[in-house]
Coordinates of C-alpha atoms in Angstrom, one line a residue:
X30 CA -41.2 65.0 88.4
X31 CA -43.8 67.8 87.9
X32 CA -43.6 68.2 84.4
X33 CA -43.8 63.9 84.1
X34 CA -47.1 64.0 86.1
X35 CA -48.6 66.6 84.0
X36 CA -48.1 65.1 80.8
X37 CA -49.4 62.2 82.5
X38 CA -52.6 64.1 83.4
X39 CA -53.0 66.2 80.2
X40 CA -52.8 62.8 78.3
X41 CA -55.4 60.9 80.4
X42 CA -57.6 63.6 80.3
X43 CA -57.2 64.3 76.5
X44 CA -55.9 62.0 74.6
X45 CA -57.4 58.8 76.0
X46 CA -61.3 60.1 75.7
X47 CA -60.3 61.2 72.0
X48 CA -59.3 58.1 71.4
X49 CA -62.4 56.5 73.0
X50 CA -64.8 59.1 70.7
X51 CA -62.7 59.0 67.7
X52 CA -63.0 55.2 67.3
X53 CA -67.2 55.5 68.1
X54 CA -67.0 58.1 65.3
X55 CA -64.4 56.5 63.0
X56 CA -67.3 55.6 60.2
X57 CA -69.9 58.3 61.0
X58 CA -69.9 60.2 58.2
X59 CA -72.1 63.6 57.6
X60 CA -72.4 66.4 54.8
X61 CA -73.7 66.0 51.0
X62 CA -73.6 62.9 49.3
X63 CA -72.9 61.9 45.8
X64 CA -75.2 60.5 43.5
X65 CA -72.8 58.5 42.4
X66 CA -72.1 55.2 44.2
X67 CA -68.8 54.3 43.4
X68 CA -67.5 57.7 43.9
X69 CA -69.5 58.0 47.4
X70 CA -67.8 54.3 48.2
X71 CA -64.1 55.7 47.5
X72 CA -64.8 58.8 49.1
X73 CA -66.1 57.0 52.5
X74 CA -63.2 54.3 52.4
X75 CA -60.7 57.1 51.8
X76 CA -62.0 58.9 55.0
X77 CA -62.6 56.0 57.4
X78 CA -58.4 55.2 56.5
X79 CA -57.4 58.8 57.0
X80 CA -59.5 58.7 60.3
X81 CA -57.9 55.5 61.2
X82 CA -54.4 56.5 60.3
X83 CA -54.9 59.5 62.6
X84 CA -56.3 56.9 65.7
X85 CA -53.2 55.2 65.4
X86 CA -50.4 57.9 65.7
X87 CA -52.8 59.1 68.6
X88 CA -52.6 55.3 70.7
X89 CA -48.5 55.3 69.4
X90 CA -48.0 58.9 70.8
X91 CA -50.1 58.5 73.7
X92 CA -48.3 55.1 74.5
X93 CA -44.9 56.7 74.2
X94 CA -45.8 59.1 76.1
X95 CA -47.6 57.2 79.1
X96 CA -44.3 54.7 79.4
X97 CA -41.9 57.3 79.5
X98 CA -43.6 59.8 81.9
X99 CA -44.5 57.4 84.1
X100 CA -41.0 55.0 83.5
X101 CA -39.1 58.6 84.6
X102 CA -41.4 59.3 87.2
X103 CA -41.1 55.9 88.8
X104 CA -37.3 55.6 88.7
X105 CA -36.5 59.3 89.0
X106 CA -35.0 59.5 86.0
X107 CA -34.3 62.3 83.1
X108 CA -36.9 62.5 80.1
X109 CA -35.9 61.7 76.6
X110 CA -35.6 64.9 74.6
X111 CA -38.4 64.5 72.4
X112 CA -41.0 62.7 74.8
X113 CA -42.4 66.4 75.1
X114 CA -42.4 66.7 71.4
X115 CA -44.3 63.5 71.3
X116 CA -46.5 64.7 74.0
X117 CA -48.0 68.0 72.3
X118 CA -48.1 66.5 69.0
X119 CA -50.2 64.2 71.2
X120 CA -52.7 66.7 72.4
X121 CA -52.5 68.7 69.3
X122 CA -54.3 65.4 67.6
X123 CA -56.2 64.1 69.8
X124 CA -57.6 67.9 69.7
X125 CA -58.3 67.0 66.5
X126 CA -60.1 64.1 66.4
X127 CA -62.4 65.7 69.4
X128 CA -63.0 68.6 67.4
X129 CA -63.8 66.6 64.1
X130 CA -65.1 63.0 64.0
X131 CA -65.0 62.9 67.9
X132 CA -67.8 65.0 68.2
X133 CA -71.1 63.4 69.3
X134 CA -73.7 64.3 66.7
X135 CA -76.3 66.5 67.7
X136 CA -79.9 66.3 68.0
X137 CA -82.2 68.1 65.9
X138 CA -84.8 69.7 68.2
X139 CA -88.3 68.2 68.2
X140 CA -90.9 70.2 66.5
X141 CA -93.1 71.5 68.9
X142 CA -97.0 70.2 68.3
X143 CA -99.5 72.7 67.8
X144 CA -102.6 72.9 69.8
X145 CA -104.7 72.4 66.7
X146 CA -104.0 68.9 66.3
X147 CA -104.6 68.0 69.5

């Protein structure tokens, strides 16, 4: 019943916010771009579908992984063999997207105004 509640806990407390930032952050995009258009297009198409791919193994695992936690919690039961499997490979993506496109971009620092042009 322990080891239910915990993956419970390490997936609301992961997974679900990673999911939250990931999809804010899903077409962000930073770094150097191409002075080529069509080649900047792919490029940004091919990320936003690897990003969304990602997302969507991370709502599938954490789905699994909410219903059986909490389905064996509720009725007492044994968990499936590979819910545990499911539930790291969980937090090992959603670690992912949080330390990638999750992130929330930062803000340069404001120049400081010099007394001259006061």
């Amino acid at each position: 019943m322990v080891v239910e509640l915990l993956m419970v806990a390490g997936v609301l407390l992961v997974a679900l916010p990673a999911l939250w930032l990931g999809a804010r952050g899903l077409a962000l995009r930073s770094g150097h771009y191409s002075s080529d258009v069509s080649a900047d297009r792919a490029s940004l198409v091919l990320l936003v579908t690897v990003r969304l791919l990602v997302l969507l193994l991370v709502l599938a695992l954490t789905a699994v992984t909410l219903v059986s936690a909490v389905g064996a919690a509720v009725r007492d039961l044994e968990l499936p063999g590979l819910v545990p499997v499911f539930f790291l490979l969980d937090l090992l993506l959603a670690t992912l997207v949080l330390l990638t496109f999750g992130r929330r971009a930062r803000r340069r620092p404001r120049r400081r105004a010099t007394p001259a042009t006061r």
